[in-house]
Tab-separated table of C-alpha atoms in Angstrom:
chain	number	residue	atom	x	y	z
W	1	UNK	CA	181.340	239.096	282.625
W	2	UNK	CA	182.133	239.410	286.531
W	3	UNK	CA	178.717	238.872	288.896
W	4	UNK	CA	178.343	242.414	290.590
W	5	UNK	CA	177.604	239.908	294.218
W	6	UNK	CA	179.220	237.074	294.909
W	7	UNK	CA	177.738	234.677	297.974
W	8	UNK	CA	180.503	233.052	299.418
W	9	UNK	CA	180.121	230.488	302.275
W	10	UNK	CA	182.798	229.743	304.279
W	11	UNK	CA	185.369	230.670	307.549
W	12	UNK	CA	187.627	233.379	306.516
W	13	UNK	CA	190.343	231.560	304.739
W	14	UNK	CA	188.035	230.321	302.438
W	15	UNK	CA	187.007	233.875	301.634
W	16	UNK	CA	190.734	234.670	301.427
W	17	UNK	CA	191.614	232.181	299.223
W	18	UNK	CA	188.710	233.460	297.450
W	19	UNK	CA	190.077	237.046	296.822
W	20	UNK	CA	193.198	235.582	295.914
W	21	UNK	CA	192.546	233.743	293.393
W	22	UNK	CA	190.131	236.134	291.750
W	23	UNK	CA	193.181	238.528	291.918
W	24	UNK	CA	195.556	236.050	290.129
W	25	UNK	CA	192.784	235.678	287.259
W	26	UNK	CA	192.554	239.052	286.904
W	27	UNK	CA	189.020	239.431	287.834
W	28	UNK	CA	187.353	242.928	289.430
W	29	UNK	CA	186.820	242.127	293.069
W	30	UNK	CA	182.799	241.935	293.082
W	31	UNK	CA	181.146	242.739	296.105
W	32	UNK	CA	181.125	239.674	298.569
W	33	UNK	CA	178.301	238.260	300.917
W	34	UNK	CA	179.962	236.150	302.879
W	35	UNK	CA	177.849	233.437	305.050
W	36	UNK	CA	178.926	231.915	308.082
W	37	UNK	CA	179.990	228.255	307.135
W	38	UNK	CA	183.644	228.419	308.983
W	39	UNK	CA	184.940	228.335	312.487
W	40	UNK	CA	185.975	231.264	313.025
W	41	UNK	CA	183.884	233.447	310.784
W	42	UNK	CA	185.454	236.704	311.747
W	43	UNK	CA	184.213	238.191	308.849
W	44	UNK	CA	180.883	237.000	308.938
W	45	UNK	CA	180.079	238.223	312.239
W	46	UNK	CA	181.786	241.759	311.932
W	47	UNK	CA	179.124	242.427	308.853
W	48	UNK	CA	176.032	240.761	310.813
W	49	UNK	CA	175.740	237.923	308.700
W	50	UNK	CA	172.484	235.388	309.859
W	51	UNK	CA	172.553	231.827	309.490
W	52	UNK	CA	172.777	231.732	305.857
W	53	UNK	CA	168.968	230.685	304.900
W	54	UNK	CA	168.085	233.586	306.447
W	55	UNK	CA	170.675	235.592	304.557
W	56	UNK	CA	169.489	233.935	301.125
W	57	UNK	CA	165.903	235.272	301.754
W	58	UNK	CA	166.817	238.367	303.075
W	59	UNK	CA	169.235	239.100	299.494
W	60	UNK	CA	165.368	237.094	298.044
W	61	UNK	CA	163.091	240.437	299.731
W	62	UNK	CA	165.474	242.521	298.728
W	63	UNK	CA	165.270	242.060	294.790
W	64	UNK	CA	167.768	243.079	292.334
W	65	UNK	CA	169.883	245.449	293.827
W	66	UNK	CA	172.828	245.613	295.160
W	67	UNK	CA	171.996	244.939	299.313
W	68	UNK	CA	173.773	247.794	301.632
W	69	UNK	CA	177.702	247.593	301.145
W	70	UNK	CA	180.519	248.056	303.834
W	71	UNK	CA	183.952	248.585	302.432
W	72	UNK	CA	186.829	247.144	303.493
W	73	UNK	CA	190.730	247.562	303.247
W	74	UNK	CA	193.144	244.664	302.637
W	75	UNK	CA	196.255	243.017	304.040
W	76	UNK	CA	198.680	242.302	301.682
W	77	UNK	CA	201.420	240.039	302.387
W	78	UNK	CA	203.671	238.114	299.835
W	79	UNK	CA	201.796	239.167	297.461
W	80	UNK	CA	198.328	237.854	298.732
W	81	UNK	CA	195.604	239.231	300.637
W	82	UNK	CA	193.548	238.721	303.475
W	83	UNK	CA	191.676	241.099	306.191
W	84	UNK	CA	194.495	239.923	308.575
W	85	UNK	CA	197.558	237.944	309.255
W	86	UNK	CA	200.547	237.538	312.183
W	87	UNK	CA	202.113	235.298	313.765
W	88	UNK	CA	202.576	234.429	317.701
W	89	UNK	CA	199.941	232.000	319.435
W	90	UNK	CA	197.192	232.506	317.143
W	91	UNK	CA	199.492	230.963	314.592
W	92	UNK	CA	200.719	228.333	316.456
W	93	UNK	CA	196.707	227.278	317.933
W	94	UNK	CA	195.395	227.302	314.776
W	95	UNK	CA	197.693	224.720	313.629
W	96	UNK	CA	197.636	223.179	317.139
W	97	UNK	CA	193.830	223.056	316.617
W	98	UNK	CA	194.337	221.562	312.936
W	99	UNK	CA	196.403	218.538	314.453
W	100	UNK	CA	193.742	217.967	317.629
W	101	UNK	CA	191.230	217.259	314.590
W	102	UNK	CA	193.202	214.694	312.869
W	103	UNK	CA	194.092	212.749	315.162
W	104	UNK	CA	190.441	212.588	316.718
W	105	UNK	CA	188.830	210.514	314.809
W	106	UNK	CA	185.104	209.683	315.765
W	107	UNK	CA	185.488	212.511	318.291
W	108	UNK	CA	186.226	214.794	315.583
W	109	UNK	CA	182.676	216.178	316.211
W	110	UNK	CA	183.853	217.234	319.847
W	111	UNK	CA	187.169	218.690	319.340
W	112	UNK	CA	185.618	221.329	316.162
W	113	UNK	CA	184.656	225.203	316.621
W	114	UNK	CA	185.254	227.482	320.080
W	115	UNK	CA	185.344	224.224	322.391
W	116	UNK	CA	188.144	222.780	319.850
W	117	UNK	CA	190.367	225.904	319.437
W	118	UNK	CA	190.175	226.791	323.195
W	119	UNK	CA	191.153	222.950	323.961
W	120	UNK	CA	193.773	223.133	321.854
W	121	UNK	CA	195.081	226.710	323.360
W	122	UNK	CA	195.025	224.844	326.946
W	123	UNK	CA	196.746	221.231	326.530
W	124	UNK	CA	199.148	222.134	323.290
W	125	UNK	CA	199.615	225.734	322.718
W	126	UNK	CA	200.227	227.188	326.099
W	127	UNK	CA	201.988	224.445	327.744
W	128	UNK	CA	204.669	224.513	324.976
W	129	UNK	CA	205.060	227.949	325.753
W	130	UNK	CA	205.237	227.632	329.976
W	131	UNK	CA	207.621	224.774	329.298
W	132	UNK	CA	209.736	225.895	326.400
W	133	UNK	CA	211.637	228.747	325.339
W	134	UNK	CA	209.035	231.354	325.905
W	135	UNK	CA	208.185	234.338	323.092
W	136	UNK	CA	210.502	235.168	320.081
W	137	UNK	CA	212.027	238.422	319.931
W	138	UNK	CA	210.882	240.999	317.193
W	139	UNK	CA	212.360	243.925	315.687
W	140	UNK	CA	209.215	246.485	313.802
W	141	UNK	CA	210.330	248.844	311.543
W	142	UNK	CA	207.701	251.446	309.704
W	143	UNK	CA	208.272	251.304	306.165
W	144	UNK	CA	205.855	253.880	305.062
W	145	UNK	CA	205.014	257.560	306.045
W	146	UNK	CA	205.086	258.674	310.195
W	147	UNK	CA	203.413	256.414	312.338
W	148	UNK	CA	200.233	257.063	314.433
W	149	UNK	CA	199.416	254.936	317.648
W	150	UNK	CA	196.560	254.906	320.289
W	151	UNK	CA	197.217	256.274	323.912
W	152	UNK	CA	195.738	255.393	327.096
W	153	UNK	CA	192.072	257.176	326.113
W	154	UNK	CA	192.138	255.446	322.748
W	155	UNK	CA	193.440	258.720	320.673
W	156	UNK	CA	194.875	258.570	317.474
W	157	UNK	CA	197.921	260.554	317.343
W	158	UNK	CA	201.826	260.299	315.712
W	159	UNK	CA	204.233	258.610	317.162
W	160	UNK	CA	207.543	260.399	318.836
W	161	UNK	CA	210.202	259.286	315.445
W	162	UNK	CA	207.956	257.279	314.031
W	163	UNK	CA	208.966	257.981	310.861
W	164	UNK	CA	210.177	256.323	307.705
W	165	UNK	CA	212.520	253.600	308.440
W	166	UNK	CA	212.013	253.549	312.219
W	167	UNK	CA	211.955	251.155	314.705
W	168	UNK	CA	209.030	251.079	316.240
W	169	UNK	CA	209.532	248.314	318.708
W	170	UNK	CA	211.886	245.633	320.106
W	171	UNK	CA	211.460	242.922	322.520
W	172	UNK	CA	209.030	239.939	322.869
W	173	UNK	CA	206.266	238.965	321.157
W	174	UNK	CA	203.412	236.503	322.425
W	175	UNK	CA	201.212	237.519	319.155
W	176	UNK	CA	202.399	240.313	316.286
W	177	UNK	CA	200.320	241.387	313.403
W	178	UNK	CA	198.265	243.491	311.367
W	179	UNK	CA	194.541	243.436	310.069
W	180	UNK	CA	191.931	245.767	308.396
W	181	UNK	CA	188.891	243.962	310.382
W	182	UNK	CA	188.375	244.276	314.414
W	183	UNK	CA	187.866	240.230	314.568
W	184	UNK	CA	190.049	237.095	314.497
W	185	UNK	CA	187.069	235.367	315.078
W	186	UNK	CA	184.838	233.416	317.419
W	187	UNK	CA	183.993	237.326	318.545
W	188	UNK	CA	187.825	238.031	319.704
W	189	UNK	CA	188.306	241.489	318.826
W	190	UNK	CA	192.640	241.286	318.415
W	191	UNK	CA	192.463	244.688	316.464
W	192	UNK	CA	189.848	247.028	318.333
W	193	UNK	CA	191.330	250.162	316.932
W	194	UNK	CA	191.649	247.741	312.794
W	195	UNK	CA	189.094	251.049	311.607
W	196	UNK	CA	190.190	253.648	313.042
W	197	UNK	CA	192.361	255.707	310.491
W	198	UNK	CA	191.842	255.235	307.315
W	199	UNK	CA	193.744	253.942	305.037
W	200	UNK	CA	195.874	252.239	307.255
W	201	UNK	CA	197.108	249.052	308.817
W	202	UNK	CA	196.139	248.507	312.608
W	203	UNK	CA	199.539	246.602	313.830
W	204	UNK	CA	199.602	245.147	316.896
W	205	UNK	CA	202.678	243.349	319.277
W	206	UNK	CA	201.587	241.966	322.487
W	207	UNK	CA	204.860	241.244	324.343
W	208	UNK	CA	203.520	239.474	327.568
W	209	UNK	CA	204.000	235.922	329.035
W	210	UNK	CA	201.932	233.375	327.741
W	211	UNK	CA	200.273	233.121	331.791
W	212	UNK	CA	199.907	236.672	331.952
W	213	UNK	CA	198.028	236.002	328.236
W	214	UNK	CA	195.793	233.823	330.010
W	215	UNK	CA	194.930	235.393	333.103
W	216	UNK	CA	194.190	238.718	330.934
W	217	UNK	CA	192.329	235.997	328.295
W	218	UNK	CA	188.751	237.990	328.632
W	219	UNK	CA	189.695	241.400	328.494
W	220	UNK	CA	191.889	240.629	325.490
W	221	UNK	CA	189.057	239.098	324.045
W	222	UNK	CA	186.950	241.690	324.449
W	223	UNK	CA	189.632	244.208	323.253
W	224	UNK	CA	190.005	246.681	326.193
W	225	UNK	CA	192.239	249.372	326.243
W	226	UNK	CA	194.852	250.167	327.518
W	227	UNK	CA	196.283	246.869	328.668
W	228	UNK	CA	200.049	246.282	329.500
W	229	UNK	CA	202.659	245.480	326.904
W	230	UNK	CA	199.953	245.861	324.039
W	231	UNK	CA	201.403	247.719	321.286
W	232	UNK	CA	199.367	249.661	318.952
W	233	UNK	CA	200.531	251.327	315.336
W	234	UNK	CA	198.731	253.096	312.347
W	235	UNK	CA	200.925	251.821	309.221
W	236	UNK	CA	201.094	251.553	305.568
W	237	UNK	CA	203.974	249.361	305.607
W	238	UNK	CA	206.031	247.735	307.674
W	239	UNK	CA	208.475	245.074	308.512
W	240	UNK	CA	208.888	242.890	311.465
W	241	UNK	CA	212.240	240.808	311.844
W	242	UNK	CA	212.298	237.575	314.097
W	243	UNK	CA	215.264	236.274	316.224
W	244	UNK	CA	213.905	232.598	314.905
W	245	UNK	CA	211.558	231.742	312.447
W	246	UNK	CA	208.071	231.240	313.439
W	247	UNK	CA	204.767	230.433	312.096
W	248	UNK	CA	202.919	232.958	310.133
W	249	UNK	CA	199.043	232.828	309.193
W	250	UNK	CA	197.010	234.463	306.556
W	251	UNK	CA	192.599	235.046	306.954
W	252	UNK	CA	193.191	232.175	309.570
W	253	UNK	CA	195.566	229.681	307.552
W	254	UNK	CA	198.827	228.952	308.275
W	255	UNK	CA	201.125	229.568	305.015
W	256	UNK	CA	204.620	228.328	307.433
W	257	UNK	CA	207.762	229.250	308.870
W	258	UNK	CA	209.256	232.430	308.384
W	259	UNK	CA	212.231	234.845	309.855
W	260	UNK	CA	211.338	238.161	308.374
W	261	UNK	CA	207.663	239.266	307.110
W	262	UNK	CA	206.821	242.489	305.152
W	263	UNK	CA	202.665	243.656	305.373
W	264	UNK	CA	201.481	246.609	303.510
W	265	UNK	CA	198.387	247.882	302.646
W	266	UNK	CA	196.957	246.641	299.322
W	267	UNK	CA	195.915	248.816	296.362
W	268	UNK	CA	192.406	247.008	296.350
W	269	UNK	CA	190.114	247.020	298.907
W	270	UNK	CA	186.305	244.661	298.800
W	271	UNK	CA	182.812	245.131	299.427
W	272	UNK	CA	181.046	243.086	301.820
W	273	UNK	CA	177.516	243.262	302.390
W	274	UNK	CA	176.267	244.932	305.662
W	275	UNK	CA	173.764	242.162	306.814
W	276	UNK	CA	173.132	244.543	309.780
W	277	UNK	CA	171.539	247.085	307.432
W	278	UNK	CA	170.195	244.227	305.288
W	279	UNK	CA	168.371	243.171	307.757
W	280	UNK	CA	166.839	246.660	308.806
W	281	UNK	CA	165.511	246.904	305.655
W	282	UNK	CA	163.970	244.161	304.844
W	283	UNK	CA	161.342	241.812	306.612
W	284	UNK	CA	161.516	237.916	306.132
């Protein structure tokens, strides 16, 4: 006997690990109102989600239906899924980030949200990159039916051979991956275009320097377009091949190491409530 709405407070791989494990029992997907009790909460901000005692007595004013829905498609990658995963330097901060906090002891307070993961970015990530042996090299083939891209006016349209079994790109890679959600959190929109076509996978390879990364840091963040060597592809599945292995993340966890990575587009998709309309509706 499944709820029909499931609260769920957390940062987005809590809410993944969520979905999985619902999966792997077998249970519906019920529709999800997730509350902002991560870092990143990617998720959380894309539907509008309050501070979560004002979400409680909004879903409280609104009774006993079901509160405004927004639909979402899933990543699905070894089997799991999650509303986005890659690899490249959002992999390698998070974990970055990860080992800044356990090593910091009372100052653990300091080093924890935006403040945390840009420190992290700034005296671990990007210095490893200036100083070592710079981006991996990828190979991304589309596994799935033509591919579409973005041009220069943000356009959907298909790509020149794009189809089945073609590659799509090769060269460097600062960050590669797909998603089904604008966000990777903290208000970074990585996939601007993640809604665009339906029933698709936004996939994105950024091939620039690490410096260039950083001089370019806000209007990535704000996800402009067109910027140089951004990538942009409409997929159902694909496959991106590594000339080293390199650290992968799933909903904003790192799952480790790999060479090769497949991402498709899962059957299932969830329902997360729109706090935006929510909140239109109801007075508290």
């Amino acid at each position: 006997n499944p709820p029909s709405l499931l609260i769920a407070g957390g940062g987005d791989g809590t809410i993944t690990g969520l979905l999985n494990e619902l999966r792997t029992a077998g249970v519906a997907l019920p529709a999800i109102g997730v509350l902002p009790l991560g870092t990143g909460n990617a998720w959380a901000r894309v539907t509008g989600a309050p501070r979560p005692a004002v979400a409680l007595k909004q879903l409280a004013a609104y009774g006993e239906r079901l509160p405004p829905l927004r639909p979402f498609a899933l990543v699905r990658v070894e089997g799991k899924v999650a509303p986005f995963a890659g690899t490249g330097w959002d992999a390698e901060m998070i974990q970055d980030f990860k080992n800044q906090l356990a090593i910091a002891g009372p100052l653990r307070g300091t080093q924890a949200g935006l403040r945390g993961y840009l420190g992290a970015m700034f005296t671990r990530t990007v210095p490893r990159h200036v100083f070592g042996e710079g981006n991996p090299q990828v190979s991304v083939y589309n596994l799935g039916d033509t591919a579409l891209t973005v041009d220069s006016r943000g356009a959907v349209q298909p790509v020149a051979h794009g189809e089945k079994g073609a590659l799509l790109y090769r060269g460097p890679a600062g960050v590669a991956g797909a998603a089904t959600t604008p966000e990777w959190g903290f208000g970074f929109k990585a996939f601007p275009f993640a809604q665009a076509v339906p029933h698709r996978l936004s996939v994105r390879v950024y091939g620039a320097s690490v410096l260039e990364a950083t001089r370019n840091m806000f209007r990535l963040w704000r996800g402009e377009h067109p910027i140089p060597h951004m990538h942009d592809w409409f997929v159902q599945r694909l496959r991106m091949d590594f000339d080293r292995e390199v650290p992968f993340q799933m909903g904003g966890d790192v799952i480790g190491m790999r060479k090769s990575l497949e991402f498709d587009l899962a059957e299932e998709s969830v329902n997360l409530v729109d706090w935006r309309r929510l909140s239109r509706m109801v007075s508290v």
